[in-house]
PDB file of C-alpha atoms and ligand atoms in Angstrom:
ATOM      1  CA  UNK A   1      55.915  -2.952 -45.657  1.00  0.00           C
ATOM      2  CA  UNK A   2      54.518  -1.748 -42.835  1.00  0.00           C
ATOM      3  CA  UNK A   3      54.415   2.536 -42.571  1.00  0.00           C
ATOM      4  CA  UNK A   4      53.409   3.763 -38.936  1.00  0.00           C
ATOM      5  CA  UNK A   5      52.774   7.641 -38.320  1.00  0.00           C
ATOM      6  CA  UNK A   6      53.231   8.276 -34.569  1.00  0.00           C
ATOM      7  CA  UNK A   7      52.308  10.918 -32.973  1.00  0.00           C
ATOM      8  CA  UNK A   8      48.623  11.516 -34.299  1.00  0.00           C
ATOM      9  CA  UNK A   9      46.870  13.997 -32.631  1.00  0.00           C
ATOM     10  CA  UNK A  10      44.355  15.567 -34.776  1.00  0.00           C
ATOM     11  CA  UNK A  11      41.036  13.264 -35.857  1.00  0.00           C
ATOM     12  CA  UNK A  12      41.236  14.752 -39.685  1.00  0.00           C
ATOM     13  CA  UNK A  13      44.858  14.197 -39.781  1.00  0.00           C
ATOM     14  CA  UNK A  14      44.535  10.839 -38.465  1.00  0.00           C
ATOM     15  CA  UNK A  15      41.750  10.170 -41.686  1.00  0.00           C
ATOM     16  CA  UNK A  16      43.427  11.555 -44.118  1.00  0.00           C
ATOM     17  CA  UNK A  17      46.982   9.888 -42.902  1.00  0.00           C
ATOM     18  CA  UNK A  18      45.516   6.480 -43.160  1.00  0.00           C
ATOM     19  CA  UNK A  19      43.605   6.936 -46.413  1.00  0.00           C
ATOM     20  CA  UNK A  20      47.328   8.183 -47.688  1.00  0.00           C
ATOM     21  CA  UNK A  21      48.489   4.269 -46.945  1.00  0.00           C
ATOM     22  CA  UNK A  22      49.594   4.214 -43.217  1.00  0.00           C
ATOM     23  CA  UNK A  23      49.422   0.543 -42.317  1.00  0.00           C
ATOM     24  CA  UNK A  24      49.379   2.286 -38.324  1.00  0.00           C
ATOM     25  CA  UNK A  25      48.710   5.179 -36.423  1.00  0.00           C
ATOM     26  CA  UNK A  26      50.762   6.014 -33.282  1.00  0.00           C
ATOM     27  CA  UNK A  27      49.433   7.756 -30.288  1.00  0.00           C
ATOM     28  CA  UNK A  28      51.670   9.348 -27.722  1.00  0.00           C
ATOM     29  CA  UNK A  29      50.497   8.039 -24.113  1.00  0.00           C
ATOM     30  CA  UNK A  30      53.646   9.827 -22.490  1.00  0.00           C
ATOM     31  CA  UNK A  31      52.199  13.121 -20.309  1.00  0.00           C
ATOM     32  CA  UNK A  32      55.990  14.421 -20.589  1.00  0.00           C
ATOM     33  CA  UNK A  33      55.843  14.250 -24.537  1.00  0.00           C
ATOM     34  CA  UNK A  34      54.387  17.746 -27.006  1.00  0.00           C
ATOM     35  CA  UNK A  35      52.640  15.250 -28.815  1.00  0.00           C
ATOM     36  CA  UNK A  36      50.393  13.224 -25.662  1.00  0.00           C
ATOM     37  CA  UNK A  37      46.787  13.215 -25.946  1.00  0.00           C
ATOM     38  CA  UNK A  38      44.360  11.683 -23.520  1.00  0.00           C
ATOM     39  CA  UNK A  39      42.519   8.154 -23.981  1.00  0.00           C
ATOM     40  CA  UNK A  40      39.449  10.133 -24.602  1.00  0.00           C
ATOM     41  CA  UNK A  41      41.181  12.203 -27.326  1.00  0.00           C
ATOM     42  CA  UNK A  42      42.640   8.889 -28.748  1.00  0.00           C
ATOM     43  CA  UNK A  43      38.772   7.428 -28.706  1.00  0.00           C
ATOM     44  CA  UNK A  44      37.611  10.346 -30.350  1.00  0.00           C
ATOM     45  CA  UNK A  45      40.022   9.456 -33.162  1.00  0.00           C
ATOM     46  CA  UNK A  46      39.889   6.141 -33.139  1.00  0.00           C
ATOM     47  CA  UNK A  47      35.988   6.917 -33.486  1.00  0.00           C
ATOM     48  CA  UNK A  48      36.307   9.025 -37.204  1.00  0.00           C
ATOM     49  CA  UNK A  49      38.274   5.902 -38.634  1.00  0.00           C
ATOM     50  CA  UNK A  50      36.934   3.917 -41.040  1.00  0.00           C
ATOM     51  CA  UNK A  51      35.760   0.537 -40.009  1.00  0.00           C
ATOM     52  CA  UNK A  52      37.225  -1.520 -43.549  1.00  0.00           C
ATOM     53  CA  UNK A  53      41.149  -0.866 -44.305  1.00  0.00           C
ATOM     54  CA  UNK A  54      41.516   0.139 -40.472  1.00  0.00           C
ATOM     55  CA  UNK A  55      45.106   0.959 -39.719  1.00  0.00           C
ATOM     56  CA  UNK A  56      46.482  -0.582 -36.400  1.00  0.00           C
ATOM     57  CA  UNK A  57      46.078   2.002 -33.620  1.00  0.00           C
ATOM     58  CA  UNK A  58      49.148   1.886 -31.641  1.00  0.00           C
ATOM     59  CA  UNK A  59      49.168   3.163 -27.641  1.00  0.00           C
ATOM     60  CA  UNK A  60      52.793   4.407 -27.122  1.00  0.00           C
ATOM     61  CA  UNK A  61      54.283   4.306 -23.140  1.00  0.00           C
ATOM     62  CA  UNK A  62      57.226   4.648 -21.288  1.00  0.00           C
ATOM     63  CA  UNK A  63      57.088   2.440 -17.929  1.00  0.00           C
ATOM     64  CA  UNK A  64      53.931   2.352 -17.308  1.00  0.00           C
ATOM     65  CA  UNK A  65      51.650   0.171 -14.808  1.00  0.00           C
ATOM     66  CA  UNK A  66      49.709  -2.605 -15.962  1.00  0.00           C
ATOM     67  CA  UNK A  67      46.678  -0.179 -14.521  1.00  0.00           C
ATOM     68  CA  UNK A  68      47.706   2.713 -16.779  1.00  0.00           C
ATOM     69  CA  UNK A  69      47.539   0.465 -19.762  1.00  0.00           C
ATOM     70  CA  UNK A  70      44.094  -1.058 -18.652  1.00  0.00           C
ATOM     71  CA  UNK A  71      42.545   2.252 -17.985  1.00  0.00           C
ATOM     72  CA  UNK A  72      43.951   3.721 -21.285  1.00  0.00           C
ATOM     73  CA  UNK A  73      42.354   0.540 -22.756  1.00  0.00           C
ATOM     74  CA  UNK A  74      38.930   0.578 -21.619  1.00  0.00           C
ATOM     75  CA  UNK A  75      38.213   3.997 -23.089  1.00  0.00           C
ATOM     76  CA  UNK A  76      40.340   3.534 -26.123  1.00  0.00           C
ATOM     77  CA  UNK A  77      40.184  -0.102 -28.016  1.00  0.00           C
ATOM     78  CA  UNK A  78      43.952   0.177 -29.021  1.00  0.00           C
ATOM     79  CA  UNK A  79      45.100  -2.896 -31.318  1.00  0.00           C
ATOM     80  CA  UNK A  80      48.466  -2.254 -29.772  1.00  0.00           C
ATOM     81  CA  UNK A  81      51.013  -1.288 -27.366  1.00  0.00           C
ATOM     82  CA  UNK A  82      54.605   0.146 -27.770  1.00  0.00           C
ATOM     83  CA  UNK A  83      56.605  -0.022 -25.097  1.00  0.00           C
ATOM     84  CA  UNK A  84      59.297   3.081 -25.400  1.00  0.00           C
ATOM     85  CA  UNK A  85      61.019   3.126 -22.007  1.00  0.00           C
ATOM     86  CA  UNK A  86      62.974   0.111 -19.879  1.00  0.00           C
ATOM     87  CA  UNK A  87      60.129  -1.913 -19.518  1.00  0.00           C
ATOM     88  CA  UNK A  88      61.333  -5.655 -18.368  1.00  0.00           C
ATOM     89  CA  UNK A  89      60.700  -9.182 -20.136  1.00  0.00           C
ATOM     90  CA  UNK A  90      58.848  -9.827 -17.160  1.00  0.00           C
ATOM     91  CA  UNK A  91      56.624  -6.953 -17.550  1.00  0.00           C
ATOM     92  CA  UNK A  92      55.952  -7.527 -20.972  1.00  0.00           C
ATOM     93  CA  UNK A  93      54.996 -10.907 -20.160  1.00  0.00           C
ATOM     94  CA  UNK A  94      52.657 -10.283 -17.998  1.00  0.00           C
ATOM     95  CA  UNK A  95      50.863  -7.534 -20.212  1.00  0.00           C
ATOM     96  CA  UNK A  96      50.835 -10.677 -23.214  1.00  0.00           C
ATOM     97  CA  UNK A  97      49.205 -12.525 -20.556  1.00  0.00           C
ATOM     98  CA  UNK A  98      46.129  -9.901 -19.018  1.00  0.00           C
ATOM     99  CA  UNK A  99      46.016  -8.736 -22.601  1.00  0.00           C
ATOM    100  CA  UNK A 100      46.470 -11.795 -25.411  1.00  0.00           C
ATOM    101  CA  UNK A 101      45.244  -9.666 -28.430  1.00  0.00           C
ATOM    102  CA  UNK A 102      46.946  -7.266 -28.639  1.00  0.00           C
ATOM    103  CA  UNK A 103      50.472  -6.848 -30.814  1.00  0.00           C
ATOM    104  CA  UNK A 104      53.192  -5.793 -28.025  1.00  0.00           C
ATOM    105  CA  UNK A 105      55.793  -3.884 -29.496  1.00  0.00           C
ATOM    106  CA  UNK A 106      58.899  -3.269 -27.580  1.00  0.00           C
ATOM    107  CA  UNK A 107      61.211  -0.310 -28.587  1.00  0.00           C
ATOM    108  CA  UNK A 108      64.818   0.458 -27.919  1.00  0.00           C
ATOM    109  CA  UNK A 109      66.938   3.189 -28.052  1.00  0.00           C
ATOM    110  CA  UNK A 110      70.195   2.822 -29.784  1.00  0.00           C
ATOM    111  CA  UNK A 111      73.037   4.162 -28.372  1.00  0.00           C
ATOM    112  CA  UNK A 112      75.422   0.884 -28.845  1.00  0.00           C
ATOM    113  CA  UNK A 113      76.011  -1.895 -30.544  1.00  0.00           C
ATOM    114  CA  UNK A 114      75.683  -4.035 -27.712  1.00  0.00           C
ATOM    115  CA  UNK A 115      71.986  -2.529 -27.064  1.00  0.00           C
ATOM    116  CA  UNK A 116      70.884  -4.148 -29.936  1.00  0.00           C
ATOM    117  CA  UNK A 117      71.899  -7.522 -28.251  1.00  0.00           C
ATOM    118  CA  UNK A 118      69.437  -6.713 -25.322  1.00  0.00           C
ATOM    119  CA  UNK A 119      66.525  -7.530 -27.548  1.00  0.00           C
ATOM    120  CA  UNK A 120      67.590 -11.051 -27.717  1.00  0.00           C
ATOM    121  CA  UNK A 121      65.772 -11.240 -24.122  1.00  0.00           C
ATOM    122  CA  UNK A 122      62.481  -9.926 -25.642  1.00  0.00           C
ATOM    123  CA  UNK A 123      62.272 -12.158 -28.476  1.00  0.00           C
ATOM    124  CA  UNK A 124      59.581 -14.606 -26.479  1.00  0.00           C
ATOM    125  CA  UNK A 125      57.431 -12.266 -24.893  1.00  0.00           C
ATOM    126  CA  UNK A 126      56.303  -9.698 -27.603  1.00  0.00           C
ATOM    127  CA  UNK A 127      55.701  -9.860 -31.560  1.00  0.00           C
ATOM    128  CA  UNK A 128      57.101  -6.922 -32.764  1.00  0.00           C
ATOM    129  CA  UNK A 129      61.013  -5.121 -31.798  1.00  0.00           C
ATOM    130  CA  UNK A 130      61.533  -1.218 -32.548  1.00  0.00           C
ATOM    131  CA  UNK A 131      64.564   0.376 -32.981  1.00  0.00           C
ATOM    132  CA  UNK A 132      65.070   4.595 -32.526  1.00  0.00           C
ATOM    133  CA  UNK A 133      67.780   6.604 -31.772  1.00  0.00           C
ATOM    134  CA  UNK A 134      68.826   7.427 -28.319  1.00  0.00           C
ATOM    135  CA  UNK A 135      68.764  11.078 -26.852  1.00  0.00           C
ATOM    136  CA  UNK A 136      70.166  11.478 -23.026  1.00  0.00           C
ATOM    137  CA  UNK A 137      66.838  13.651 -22.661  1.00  0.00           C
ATOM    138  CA  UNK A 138      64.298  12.638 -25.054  1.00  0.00           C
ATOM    139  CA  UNK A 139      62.754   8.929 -25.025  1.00  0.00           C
ATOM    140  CA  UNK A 140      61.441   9.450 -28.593  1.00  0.00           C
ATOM    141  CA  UNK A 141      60.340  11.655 -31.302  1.00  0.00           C
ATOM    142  CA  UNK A 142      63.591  13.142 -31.514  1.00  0.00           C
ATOM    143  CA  UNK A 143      64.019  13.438 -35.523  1.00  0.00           C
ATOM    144  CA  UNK A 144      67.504  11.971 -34.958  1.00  0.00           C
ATOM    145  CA  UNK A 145      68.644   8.683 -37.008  1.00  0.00           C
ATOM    146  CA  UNK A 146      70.290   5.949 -35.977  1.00  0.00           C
ATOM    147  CA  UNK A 147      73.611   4.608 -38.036  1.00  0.00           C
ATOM    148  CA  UNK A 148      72.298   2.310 -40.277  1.00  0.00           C
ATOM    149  CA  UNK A 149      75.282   0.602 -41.101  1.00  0.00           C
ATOM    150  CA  UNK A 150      75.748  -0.868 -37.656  1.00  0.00           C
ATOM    151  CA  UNK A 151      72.246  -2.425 -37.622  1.00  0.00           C
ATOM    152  CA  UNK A 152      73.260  -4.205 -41.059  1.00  0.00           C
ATOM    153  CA  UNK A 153      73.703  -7.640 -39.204  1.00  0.00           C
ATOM    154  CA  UNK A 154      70.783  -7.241 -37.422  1.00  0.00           C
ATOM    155  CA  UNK A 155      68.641  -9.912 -37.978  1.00  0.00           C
ATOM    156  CA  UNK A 156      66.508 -10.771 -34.987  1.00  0.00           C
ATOM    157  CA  UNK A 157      63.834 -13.599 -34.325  1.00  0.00           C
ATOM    158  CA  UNK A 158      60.840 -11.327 -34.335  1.00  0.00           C
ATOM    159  CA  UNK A 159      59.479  -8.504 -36.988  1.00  0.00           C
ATOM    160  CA  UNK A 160      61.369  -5.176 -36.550  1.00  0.00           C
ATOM    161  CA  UNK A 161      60.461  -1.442 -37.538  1.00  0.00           C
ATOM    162  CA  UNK A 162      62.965   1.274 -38.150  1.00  0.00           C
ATOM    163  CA  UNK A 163      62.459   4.249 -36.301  1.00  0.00           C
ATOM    164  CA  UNK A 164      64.708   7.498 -35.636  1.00  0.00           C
ATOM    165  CA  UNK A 165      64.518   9.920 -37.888  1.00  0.00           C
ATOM    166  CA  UNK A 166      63.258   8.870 -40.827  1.00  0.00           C
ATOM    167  CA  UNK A 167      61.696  11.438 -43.307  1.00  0.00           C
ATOM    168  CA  UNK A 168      60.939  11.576 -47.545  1.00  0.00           C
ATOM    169  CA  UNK A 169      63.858  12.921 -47.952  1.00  0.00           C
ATOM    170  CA  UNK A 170      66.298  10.093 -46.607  1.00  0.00           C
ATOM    171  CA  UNK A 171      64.098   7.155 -46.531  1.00  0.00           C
ATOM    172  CA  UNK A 172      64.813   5.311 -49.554  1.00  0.00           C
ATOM    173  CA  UNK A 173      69.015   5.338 -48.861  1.00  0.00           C
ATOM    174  CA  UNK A 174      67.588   3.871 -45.601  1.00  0.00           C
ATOM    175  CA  UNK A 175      66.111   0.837 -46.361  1.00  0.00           C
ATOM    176  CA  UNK A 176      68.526   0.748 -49.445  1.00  0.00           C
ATOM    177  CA  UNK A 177      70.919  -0.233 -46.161  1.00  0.00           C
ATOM    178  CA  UNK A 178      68.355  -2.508 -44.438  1.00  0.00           C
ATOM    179  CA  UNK A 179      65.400  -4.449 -44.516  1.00  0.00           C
ATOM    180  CA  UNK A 180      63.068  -4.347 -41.705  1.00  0.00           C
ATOM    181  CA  UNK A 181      59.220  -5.433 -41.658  1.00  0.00           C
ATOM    182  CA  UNK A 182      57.709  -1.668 -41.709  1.00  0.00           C
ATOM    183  CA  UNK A 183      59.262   2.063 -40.839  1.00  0.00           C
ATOM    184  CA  UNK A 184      58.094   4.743 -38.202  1.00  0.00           C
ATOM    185  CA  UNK A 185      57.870   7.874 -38.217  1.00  0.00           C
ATOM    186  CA  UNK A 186      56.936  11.334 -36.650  1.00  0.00           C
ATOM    187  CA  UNK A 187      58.776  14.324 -36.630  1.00  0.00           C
ATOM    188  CA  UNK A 188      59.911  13.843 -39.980  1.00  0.00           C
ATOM    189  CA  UNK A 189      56.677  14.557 -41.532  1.00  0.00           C
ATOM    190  CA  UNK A 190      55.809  17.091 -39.240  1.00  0.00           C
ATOM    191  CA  UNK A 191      54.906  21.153 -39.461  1.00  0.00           C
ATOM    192  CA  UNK A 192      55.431  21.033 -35.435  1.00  0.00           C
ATOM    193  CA  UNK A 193      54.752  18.447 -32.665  1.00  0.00           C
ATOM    194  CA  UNK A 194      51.780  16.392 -33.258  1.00  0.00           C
ATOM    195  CA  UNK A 195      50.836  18.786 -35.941  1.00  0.00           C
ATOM    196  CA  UNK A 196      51.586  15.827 -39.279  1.00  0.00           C
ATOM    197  CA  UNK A 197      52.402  17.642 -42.222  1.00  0.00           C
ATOM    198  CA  UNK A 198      49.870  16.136 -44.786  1.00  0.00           C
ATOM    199  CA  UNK A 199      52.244  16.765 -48.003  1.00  0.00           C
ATOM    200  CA  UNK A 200      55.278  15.555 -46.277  1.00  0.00           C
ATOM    201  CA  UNK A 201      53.110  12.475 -45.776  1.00  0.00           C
ATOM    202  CA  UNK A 202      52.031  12.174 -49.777  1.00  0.00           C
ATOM    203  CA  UNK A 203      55.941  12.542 -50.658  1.00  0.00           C
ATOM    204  CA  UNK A 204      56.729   9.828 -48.427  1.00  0.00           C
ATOM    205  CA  UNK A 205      54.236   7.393 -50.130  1.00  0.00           C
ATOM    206  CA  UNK A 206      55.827   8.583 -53.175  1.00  0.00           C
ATOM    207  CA  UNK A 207      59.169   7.523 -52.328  1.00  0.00           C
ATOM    208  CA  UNK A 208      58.224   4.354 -51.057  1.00  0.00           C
ATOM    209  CA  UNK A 209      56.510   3.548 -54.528  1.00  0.00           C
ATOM    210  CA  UNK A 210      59.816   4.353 -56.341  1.00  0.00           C
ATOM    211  CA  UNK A 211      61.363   1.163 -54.494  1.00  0.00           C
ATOM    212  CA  UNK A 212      62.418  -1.444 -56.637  1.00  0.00           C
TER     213      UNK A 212
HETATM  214  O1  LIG B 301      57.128  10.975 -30.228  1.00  0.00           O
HETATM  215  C1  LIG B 301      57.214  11.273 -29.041  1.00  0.00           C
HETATM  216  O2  LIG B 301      57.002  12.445 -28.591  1.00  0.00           O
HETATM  217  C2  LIG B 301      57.560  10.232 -28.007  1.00  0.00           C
HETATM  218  C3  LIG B 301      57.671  10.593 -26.656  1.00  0.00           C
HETATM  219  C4  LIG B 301      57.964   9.606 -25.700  1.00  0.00           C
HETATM  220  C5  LIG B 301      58.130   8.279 -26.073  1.00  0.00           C
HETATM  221  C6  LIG B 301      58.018   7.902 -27.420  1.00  0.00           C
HETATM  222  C7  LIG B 301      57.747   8.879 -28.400  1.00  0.00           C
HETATM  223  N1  LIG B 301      57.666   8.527 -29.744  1.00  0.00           N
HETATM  224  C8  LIG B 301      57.790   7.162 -30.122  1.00  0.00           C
HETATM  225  C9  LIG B 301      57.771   6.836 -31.564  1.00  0.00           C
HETATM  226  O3  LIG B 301      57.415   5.708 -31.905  1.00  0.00           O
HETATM  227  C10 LIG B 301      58.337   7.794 -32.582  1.00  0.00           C
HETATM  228  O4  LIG B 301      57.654   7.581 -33.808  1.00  0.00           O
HETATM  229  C11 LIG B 301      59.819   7.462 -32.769  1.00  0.00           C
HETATM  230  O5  LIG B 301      60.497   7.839 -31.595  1.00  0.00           O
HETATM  231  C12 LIG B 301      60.423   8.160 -33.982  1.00  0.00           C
HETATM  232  O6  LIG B 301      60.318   9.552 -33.838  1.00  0.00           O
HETATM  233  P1  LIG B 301      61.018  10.513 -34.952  1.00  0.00           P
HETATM  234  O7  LIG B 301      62.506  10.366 -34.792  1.00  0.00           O
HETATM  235  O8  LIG B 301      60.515  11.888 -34.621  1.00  0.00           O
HETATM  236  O9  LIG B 301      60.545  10.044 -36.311  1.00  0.00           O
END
């Protein structure tokens, strides 16, 4: 199963989080978010990972321009980008085509049923879908979970991670409900905003090896 810990923001943290077991590390390219750091502070981390076991190091935007992503790229070589706001299958498209090798992730926010069907439309233009919880403020990072019993018949064309909420505590009754390729998470294993809690981290591993 994938595990991805968004929000890094701290080189150490980012070691130490990764030697723990994260398959991916999530930085927050949003200026609007507690938890954005710069492409040079993302480089800098990026820099004090190990080269063997390497977790994917995942650029997180909300509508941005091709430029934005380009620029964030050539300081900081990101293995992939996560797409958090209303970004179109036409946009996404064309950042599979100026960027090939990198794993586009597109995330929505739940606040319906029927949202879920939107991904349908995205299924051919990126590898990986994300579901979080909708907040009328907040575009993520919000510590709020979805209903997990409406994404039961969920069962799209592409690899999906859970999002929304997710912490040690609740985790295991979550995927107890559903199956999806890997989890994300940020403020639930946080002391504050982009501060990771390292022993909320360790109980989280522990949970996960306590599945059957
Ligand atoms: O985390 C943020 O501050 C954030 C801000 C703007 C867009 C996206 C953001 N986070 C995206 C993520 O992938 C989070 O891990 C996801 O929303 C889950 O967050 P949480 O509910 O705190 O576990």
């Amino acid at each position: 199963m994938r595990v991805k810990i968004c929000g890094i923001t701290q080189p150490a943290q980012a070691q130490a989080i990764a030697a723990l077991g994260a398959t991916a590390l999530g930085f927050i390219c949003v200026s609007a978010s507690p938890r954005y750091i710069t492409p040079e502070q993302i480089q800098a981390i990026l820099a004090a990972l190990p080269t063997a076991n390497r977790p994917d190091c995942i650029g997180v935007f909300a509508n941005p321009t091709l430029a934005e992503i380009a620029t964030t790229l050539a300081i900081a070589p990101l293995s992939a980008i996560q797409l958090h706001g209303q970004e179109t299958p036409q946009f996404c498209q064309q950042l599979r085509q100026q960027f090939p090798h990198l794993e586009l992730i597109k995330a929505f926010r739940i606040s319906s049923i029927e949202t879920l069907a939107q991904t349908a439309a995205y299924a051919t233009v990126v590898d990986t879908l994300l579901l979080d919880a909708y907040h009328p403020q907040q575009l993520g990072g919000t510590g709020q979970t979805l209903d997990w019993r409406s994404l039961k018949s969920f069962q799209p064309q592409k690899p999906w991670l859970l999002a929304g909420g997710l912490n040690p505590g609740n985790i295991l009754t979550a995927l107890q409900q559903l199956s999806p390729a890997g989890i994300d998470l940020s403020s639930g294993v946080e002391r504050s905003p982009g501060d990771k809690d390292l022993d909320l981290v360790v109980q989280l591993f522990e949970q996960l090896r306590h599945r059957a």
